[in-house]
PDB file of C-alpha atoms in Angstrom:
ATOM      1  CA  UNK R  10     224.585  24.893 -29.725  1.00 55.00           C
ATOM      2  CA  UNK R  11     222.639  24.779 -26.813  1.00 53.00           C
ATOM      3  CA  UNK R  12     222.427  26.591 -23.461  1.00 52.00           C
ATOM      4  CA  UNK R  13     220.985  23.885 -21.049  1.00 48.00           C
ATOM      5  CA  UNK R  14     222.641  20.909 -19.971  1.00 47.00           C
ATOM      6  CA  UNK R  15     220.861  17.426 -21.323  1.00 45.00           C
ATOM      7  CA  UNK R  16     222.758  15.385 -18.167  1.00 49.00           C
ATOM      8  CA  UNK R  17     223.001  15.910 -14.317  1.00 50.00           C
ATOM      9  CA  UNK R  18     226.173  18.042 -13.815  1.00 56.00           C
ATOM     10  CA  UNK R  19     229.298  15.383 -13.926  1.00 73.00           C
ATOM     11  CA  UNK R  20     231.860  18.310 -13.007  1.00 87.00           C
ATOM     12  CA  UNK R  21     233.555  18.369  -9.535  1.00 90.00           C
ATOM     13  CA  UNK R  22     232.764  21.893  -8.920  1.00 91.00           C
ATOM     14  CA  UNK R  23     228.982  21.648 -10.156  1.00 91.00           C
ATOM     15  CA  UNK R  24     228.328  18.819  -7.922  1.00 91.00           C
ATOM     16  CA  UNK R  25     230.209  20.507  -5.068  1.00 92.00           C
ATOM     17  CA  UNK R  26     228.158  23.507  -5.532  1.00 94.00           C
ATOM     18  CA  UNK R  27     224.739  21.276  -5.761  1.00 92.00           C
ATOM     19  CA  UNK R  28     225.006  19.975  -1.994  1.00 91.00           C
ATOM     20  CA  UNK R  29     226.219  23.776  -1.074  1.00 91.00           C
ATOM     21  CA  UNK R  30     223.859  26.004  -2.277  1.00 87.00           C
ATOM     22  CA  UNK R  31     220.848  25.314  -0.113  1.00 89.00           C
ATOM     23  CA  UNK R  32     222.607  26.988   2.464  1.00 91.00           C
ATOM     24  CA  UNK R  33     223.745  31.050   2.964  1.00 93.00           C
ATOM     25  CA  UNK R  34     227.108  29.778   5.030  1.00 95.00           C
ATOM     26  CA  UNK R  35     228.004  26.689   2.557  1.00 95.00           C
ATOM     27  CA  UNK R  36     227.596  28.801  -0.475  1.00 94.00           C
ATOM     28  CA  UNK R  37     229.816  31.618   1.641  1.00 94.00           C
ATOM     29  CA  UNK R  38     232.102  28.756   2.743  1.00 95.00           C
ATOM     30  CA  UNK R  39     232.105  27.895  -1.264  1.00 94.00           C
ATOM     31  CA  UNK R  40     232.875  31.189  -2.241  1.00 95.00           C
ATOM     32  CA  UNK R  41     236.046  31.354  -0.445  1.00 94.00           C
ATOM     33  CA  UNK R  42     237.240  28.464  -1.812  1.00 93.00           C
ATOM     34  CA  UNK R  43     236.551  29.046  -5.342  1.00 93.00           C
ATOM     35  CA  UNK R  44     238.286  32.631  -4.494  1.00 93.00           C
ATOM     36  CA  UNK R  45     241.374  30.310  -2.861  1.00 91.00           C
ATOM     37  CA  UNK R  46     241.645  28.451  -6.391  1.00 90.00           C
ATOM     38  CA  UNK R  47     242.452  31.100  -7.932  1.00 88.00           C
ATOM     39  CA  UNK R  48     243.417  33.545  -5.920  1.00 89.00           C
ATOM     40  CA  UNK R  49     243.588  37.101  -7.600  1.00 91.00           C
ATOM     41  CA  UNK R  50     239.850  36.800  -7.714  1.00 92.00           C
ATOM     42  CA  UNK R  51     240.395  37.594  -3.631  1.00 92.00           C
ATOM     43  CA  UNK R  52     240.765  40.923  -4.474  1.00 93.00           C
ATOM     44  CA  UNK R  53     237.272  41.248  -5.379  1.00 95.00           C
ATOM     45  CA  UNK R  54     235.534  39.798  -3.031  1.00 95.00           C
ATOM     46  CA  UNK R  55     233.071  37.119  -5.071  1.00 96.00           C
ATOM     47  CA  UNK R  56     229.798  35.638  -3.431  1.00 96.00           C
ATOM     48  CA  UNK R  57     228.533  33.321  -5.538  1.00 97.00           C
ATOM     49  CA  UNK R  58     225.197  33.487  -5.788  1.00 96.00           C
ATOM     50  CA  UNK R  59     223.679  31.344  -8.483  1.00 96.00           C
ATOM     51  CA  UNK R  60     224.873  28.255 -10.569  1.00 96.00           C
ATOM     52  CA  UNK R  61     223.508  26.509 -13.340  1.00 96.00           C
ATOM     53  CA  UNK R  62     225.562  24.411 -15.087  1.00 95.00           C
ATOM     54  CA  UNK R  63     225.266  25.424 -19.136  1.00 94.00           C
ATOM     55  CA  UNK R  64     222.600  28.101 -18.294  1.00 96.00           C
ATOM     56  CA  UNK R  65     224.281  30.726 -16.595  1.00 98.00           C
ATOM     57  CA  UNK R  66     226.462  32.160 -13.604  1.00 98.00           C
ATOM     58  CA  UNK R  67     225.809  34.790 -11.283  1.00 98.00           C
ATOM     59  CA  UNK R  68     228.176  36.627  -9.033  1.00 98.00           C
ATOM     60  CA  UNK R  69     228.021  39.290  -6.789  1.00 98.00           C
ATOM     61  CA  UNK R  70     230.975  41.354  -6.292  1.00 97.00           C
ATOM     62  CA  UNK R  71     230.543  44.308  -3.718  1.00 97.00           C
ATOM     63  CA  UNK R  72     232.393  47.353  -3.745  1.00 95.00           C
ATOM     64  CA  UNK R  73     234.734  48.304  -1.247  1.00 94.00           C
ATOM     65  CA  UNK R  74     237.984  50.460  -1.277  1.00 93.00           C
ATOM     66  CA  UNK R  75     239.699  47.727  -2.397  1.00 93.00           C
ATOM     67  CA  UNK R  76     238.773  47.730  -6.247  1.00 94.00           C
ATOM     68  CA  UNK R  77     237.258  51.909  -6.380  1.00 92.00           C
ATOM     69  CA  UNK R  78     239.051  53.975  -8.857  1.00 91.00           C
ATOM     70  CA  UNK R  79     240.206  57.614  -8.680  1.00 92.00           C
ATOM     71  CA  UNK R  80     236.446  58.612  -8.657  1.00 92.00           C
ATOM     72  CA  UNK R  81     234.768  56.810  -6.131  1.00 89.00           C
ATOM     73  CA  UNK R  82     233.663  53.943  -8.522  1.00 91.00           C
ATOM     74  CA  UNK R  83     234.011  50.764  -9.369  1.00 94.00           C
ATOM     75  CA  UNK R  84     237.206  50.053 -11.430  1.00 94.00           C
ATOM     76  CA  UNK R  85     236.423  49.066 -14.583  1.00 94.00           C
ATOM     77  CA  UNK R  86     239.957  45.935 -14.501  1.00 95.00           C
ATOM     78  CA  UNK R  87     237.831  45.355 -10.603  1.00 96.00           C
ATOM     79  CA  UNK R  88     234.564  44.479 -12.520  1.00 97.00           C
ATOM     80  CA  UNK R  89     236.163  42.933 -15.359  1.00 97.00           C
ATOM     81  CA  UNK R  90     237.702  40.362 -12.862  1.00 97.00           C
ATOM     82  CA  UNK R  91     234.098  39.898 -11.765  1.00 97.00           C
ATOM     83  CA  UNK R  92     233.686  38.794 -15.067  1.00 98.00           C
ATOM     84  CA  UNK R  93     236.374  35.982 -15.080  1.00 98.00           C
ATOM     85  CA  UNK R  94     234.817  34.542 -12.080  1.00 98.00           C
ATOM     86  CA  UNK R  95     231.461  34.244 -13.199  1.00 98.00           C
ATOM     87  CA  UNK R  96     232.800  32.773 -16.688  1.00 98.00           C
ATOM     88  CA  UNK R  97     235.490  30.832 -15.222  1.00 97.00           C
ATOM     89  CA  UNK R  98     232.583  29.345 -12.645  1.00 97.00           C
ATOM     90  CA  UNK R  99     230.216  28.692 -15.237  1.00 98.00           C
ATOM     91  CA  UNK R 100     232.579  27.155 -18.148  1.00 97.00           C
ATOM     92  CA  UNK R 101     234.723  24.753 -14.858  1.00 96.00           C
ATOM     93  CA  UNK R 102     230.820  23.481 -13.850  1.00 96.00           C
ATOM     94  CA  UNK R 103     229.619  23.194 -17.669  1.00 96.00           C
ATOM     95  CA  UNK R 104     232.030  21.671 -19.546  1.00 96.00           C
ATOM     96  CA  UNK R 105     232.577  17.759 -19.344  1.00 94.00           C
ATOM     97  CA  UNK R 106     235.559  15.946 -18.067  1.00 92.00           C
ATOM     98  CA  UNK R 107     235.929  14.889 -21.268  1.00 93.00           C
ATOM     99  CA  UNK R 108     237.335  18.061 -22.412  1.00 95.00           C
ATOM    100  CA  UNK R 109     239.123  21.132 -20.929  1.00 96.00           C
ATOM    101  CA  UNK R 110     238.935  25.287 -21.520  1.00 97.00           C
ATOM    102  CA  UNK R 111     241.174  28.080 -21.744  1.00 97.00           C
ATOM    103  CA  UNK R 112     240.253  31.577 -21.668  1.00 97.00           C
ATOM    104  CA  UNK R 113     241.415  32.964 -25.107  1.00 98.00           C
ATOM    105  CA  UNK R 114     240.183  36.830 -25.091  1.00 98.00           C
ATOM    106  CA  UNK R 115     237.922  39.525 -23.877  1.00 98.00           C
ATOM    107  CA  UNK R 116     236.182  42.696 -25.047  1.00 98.00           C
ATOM    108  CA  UNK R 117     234.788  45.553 -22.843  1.00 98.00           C
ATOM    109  CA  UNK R 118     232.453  48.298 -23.117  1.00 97.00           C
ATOM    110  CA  UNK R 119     232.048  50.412 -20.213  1.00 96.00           C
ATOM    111  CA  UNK R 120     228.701  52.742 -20.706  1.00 96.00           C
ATOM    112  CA  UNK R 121     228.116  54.096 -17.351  1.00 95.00           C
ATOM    113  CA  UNK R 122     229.268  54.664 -13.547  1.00 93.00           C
ATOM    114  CA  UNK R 123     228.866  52.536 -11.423  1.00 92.00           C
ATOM    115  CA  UNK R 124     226.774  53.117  -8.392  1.00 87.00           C
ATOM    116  CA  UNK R 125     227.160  50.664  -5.066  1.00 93.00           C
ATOM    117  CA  UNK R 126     228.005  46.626  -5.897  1.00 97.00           C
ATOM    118  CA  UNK R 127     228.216  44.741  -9.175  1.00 98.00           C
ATOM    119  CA  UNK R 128     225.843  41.467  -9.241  1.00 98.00           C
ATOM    120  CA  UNK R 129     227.617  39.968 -12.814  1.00 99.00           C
ATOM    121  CA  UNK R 130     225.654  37.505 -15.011  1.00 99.00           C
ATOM    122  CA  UNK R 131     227.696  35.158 -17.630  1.00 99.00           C
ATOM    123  CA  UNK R 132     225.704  33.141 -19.995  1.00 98.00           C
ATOM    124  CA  UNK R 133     226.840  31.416 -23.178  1.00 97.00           C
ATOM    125  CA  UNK R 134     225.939  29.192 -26.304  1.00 96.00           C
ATOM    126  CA  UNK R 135     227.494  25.814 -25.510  1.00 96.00           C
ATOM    127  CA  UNK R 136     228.322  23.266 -28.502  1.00 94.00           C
ATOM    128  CA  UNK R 137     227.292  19.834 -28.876  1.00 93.00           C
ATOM    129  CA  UNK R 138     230.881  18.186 -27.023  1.00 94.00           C
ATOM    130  CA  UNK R 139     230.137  15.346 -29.244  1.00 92.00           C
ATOM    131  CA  UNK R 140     231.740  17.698 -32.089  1.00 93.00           C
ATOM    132  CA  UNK R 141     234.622  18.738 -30.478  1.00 94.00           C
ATOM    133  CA  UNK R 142     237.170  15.329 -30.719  1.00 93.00           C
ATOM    134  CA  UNK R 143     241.439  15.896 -31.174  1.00 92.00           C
ATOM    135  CA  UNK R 144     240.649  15.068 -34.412  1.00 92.00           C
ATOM    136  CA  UNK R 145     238.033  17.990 -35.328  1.00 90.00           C
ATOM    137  CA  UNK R 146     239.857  20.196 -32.885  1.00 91.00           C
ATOM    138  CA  UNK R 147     238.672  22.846 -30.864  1.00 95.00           C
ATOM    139  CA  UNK R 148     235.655  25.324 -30.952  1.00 96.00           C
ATOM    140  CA  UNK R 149     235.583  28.886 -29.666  1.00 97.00           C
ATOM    141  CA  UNK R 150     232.947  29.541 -26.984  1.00 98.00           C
ATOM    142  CA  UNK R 151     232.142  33.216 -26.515  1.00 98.00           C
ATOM    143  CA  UNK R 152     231.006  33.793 -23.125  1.00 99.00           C
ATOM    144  CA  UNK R 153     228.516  37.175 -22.152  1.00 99.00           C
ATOM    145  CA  UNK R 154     228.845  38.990 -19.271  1.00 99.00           C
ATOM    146  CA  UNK R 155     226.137  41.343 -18.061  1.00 98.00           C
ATOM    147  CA  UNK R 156     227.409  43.477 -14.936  1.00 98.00           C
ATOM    148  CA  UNK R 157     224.505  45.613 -12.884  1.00 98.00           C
ATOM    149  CA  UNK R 158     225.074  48.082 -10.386  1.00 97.00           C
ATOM    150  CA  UNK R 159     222.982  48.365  -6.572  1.00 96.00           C
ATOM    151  CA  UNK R 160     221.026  51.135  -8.728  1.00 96.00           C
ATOM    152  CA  UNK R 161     220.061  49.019 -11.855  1.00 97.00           C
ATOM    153  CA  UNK R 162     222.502  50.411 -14.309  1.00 96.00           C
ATOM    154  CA  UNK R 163     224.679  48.435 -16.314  1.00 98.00           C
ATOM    155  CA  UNK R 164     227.984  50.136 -16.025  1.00 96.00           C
ATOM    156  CA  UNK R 165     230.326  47.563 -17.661  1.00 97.00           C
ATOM    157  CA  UNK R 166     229.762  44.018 -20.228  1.00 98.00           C
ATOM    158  CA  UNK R 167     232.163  41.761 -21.505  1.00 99.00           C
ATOM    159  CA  UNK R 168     232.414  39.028 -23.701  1.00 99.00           C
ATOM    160  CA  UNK R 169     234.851  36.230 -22.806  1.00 99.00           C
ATOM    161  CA  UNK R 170     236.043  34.004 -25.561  1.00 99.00           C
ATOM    162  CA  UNK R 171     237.114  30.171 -24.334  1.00 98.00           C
ATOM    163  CA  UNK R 172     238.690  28.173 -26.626  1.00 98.00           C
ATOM    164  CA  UNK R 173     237.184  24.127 -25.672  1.00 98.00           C
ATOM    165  CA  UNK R 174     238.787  21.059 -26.785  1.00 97.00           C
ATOM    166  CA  UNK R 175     238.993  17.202 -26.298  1.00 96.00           C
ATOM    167  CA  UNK R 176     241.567  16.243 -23.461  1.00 93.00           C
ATOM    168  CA  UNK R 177     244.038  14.248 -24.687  1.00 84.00           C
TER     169      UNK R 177
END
């Protein structure tokens, strides 16, 4: 397994997100649409901030009315779907067109309050893709997600499991 690419990024979205990074309105304007694609991730609000194809994915996530629970915080469901878009970002820009993803689970631990914004981090192990054919099957991909607070605390992780195949 590895956790850096060997190749430029060959994915649509990775490439799209090369030529709009360099810029504070393109990667707002890119943003929005990756919120449009799928569009219960709206609800939170996600600015991408960082990309790097088989390294990691960061995403900030501020807080707003809109996903506080009954005690002024963030809601832990709010921050999980956080989570999904930083995964979902980083395994659409990492994994080749040669093969395709689906999210198969996820496990939670929420430690602390939250305090302010969530900036989430999702990182993972990739395989060699080589491996993965229709006739070896799939491979599980677990992905981590690290989710910090405006004061430094790390109220809520995940773990996101993918299951990757070969498209047939």
């Amino acid at each position: 397994m590895t956790n850096a690419p060997a190749t430029p990024p060959t994915s649509q979205i990775a490439r799209l997100w090369e030529k709009s990074s360099g810029s504070p309105i393109k990667r707002g304007l890119f943003s929005a649409m990756y919120a449009l694609k799928a569009p219960y991730f709206r609800t939170v609000l996600p600015r991408i901030q960082e990309l790097v194809p088989g390294s990691h994915c960061t995403v900030r996530i501020p807080q707003w009315w809109g996903v506080n629970d009954h005690i002024g915080t963030f809601h832990a469901i709010a921050a999980l779907n956080g989570a999904e878009a930083a995964m979902g970002l980083l395994a659409e820009a990492t994994v080749p067109p040669t093969h395709r993803w689906i999210p198969r689970g996820m496990r939670a631990d929420y430690p602390a309050k939250s305090t302010g914004g969530l900036t989430v981090t999702a990182t993972a192990d990739w395989p060699e893709y080589s491996s993965i054919t229709r006739e070896t099957g799939g491979q599980l991909v677990t992905i981590a997600c690290t989710l910090v607070d405006d004061s430094g605390t790390v109220p809520v992780t995940a773990e996101i499991d993918i299951w990757v195949s070969a498209k047939k």
